[in-house]
CSV table of C-alpha atoms in Angstrom, one decimal:
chain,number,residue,atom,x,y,z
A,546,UNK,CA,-18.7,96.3,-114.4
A,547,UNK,CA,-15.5,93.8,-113.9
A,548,UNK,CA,-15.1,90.8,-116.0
A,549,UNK,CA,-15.9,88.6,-112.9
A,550,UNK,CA,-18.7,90.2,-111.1
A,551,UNK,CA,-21.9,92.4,-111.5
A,552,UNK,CA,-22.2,96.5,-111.5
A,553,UNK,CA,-22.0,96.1,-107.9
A,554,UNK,CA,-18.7,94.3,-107.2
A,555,UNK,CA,-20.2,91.0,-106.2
A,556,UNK,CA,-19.0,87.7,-107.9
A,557,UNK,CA,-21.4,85.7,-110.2
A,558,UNK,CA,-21.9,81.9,-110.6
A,559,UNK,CA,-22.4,80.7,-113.9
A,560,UNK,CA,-24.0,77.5,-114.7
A,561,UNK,CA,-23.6,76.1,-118.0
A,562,UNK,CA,-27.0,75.8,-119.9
A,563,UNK,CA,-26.9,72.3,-120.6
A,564,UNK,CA,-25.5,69.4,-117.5
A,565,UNK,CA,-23.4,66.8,-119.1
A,566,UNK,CA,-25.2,64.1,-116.8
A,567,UNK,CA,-28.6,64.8,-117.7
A,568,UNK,CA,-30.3,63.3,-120.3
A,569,UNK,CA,-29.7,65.7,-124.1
A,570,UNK,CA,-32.3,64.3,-126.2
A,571,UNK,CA,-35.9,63.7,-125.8
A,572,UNK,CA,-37.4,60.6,-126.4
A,573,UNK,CA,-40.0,59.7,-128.7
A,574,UNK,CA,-42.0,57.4,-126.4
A,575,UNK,CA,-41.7,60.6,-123.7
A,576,UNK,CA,-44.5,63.3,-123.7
A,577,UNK,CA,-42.9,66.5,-122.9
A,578,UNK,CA,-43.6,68.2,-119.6
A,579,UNK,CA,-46.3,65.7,-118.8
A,580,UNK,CA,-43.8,63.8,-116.6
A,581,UNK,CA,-45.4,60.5,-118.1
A,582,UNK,CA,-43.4,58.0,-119.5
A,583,UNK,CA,-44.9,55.5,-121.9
A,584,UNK,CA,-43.6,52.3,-121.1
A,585,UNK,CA,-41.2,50.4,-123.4
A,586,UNK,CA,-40.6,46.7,-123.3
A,587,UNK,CA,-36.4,45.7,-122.8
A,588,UNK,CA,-35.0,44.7,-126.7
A,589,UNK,CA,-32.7,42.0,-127.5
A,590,UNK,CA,-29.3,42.9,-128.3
A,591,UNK,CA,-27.7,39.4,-129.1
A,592,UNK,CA,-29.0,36.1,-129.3
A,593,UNK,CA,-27.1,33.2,-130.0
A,594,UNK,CA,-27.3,29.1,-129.0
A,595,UNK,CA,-27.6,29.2,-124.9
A,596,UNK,CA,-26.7,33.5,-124.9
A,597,UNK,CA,-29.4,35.9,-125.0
A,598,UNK,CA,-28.7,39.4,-123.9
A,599,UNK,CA,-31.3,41.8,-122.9
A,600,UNK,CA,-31.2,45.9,-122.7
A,601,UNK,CA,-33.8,47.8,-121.3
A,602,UNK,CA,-33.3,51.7,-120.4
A,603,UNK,CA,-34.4,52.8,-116.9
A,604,UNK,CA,-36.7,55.8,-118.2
A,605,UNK,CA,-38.5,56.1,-114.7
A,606,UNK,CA,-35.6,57.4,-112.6
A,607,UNK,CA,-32.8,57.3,-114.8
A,608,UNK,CA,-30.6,55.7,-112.5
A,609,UNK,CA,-27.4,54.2,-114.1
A,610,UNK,CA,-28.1,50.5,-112.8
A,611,UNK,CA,-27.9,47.4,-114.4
A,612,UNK,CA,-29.1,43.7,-113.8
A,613,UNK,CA,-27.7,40.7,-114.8
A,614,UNK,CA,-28.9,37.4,-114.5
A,615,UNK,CA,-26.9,34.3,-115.7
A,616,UNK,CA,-27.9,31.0,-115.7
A,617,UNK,CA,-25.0,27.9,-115.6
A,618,UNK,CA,-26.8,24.7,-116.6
A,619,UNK,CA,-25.4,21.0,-116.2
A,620,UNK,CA,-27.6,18.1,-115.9
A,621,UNK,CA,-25.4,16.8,-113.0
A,622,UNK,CA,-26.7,19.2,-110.2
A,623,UNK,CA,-29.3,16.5,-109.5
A,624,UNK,CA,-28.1,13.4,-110.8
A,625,UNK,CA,-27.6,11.8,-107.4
A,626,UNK,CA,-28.6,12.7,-103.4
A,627,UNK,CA,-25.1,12.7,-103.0
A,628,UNK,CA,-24.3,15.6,-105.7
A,629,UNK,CA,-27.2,17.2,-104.8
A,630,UNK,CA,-26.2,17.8,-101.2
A,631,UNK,CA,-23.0,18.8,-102.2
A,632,UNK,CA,-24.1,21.5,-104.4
A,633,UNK,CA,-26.4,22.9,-102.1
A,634,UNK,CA,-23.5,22.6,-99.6
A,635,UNK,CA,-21.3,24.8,-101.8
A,636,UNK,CA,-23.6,27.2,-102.2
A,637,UNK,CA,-24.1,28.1,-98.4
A,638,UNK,CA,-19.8,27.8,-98.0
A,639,UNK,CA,-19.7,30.8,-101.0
A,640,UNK,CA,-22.5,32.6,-99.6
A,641,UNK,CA,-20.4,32.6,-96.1
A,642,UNK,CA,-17.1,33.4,-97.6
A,643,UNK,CA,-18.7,36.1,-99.8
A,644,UNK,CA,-20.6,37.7,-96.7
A,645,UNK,CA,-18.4,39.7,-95.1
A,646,UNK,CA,-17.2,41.5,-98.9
A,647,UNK,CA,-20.8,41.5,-100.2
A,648,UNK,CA,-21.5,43.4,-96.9
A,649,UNK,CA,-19.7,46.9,-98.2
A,650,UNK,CA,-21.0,46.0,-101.9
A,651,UNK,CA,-24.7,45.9,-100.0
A,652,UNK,CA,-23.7,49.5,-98.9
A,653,UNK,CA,-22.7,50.6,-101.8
A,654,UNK,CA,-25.8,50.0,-103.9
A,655,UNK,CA,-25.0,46.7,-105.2
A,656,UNK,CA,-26.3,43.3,-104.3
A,657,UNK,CA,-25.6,39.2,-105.4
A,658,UNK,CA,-27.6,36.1,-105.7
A,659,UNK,CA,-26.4,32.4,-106.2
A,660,UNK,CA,-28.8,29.9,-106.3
A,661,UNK,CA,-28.7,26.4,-106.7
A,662,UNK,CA,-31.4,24.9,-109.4
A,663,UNK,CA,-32.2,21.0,-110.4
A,664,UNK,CA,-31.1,22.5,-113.8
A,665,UNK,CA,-27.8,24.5,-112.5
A,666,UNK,CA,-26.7,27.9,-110.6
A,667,UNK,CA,-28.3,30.6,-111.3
A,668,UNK,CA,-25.7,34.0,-110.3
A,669,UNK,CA,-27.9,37.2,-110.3
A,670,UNK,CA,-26.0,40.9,-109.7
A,671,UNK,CA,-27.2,44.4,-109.8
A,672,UNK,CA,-26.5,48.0,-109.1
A,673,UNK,CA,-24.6,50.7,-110.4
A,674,UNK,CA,-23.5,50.1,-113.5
A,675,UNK,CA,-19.6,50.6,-112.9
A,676,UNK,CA,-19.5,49.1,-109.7
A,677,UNK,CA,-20.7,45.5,-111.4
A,678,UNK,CA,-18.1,44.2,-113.5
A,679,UNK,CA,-16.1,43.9,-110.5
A,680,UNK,CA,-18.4,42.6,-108.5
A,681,UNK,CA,-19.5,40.0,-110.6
A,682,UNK,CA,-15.7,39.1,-111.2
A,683,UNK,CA,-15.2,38.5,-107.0
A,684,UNK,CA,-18.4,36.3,-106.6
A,685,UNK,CA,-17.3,34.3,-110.3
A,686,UNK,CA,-13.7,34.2,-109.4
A,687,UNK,CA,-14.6,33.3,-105.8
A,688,UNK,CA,-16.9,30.8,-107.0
A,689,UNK,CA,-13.9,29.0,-109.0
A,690,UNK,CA,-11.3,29.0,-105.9
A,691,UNK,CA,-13.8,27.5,-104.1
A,692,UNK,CA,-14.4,24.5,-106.2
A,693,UNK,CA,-10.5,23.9,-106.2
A,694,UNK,CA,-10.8,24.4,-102.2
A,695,UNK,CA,-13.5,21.6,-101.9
A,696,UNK,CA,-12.4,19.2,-104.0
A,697,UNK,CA,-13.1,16.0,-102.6
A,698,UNK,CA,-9.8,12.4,-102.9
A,699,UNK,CA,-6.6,12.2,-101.0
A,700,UNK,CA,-4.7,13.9,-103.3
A,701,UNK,CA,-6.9,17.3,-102.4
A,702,UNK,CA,-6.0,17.8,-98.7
A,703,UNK,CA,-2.7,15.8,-98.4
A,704,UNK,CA,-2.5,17.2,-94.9
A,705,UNK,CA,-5.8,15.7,-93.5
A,706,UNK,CA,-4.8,12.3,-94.7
């Protein structure tokens, strides 16, 4: 017998005992070869004055997603019909401009929601956990350029004066 095959001459595959992406540990709330999972409600991680942070481990399918949800709040969404049909106009333009990028993000497992509340915007992202800080940095940067695009006096668009 060679070092790298059987008696008969033929290679061998070794797989290492224990996969570096699966799961190590048992845990408590699991029972063990049932394939139930006792469900276990999301904890808080950090709650300070208008921040509260949620954590909740997918035990199901154990799928490295994430979810965030943030909410923007200013009393001046509403305060007049005029502001309030300008917000809701800015957030159809940002859903238009981000279309066409949020298309490949869509096919790659992740997904975005603006929404414009009497109490604010509400920006909601999800998916794979490493593909969300930088999707959540193009719809918030996004969101910022736009402001500065549709600001509003003659000093704004000198050229359409």
């Amino acid at each position: 017998c060679d070092e790298d095959g059987d008696e008969d001459g033929e290679a061998k595959v070794e797989t290492p005992s224990n996969d570096s992406s699966e799961p190590t540990a048992v845990d408590e709330e699991e029972e063990v070869g049932s394939g139930k999972v006792t469900p276990v409600p999301p904890t808080v991680l950090l709650e300070k004055p208008g921040l509260r942070l949620w954590h909740k481990t997918d035990r199901t399918f154990r799928v490295p997603k994430t979810s965030l949800k943030m909410h923007l709040t200013t009393p001046d969404i509403y305060r007049s019909p005029r502001t309030m049909t300008l917000n809701r106009l800015y957030q159809k333009v940002l859903r238009d401009d981000l279309n066409e990028y949020v298309y490949d993000a869509g096919v790659a497992g992740c997904s975005y929601r603006v929404t414009c509340l009497p109490t604010g915007y509400r920006i909601s992202v999800s998916g794979y956990s490493e593909k969300l800080p930088h999707l959540l940095d193009v719809v918030t940067s996004r969101m910022l350029s736009l402001i500065e695009e549709m600001k509003e006096g003659p000093t704004s668009h000198p050229g359409l004066a």
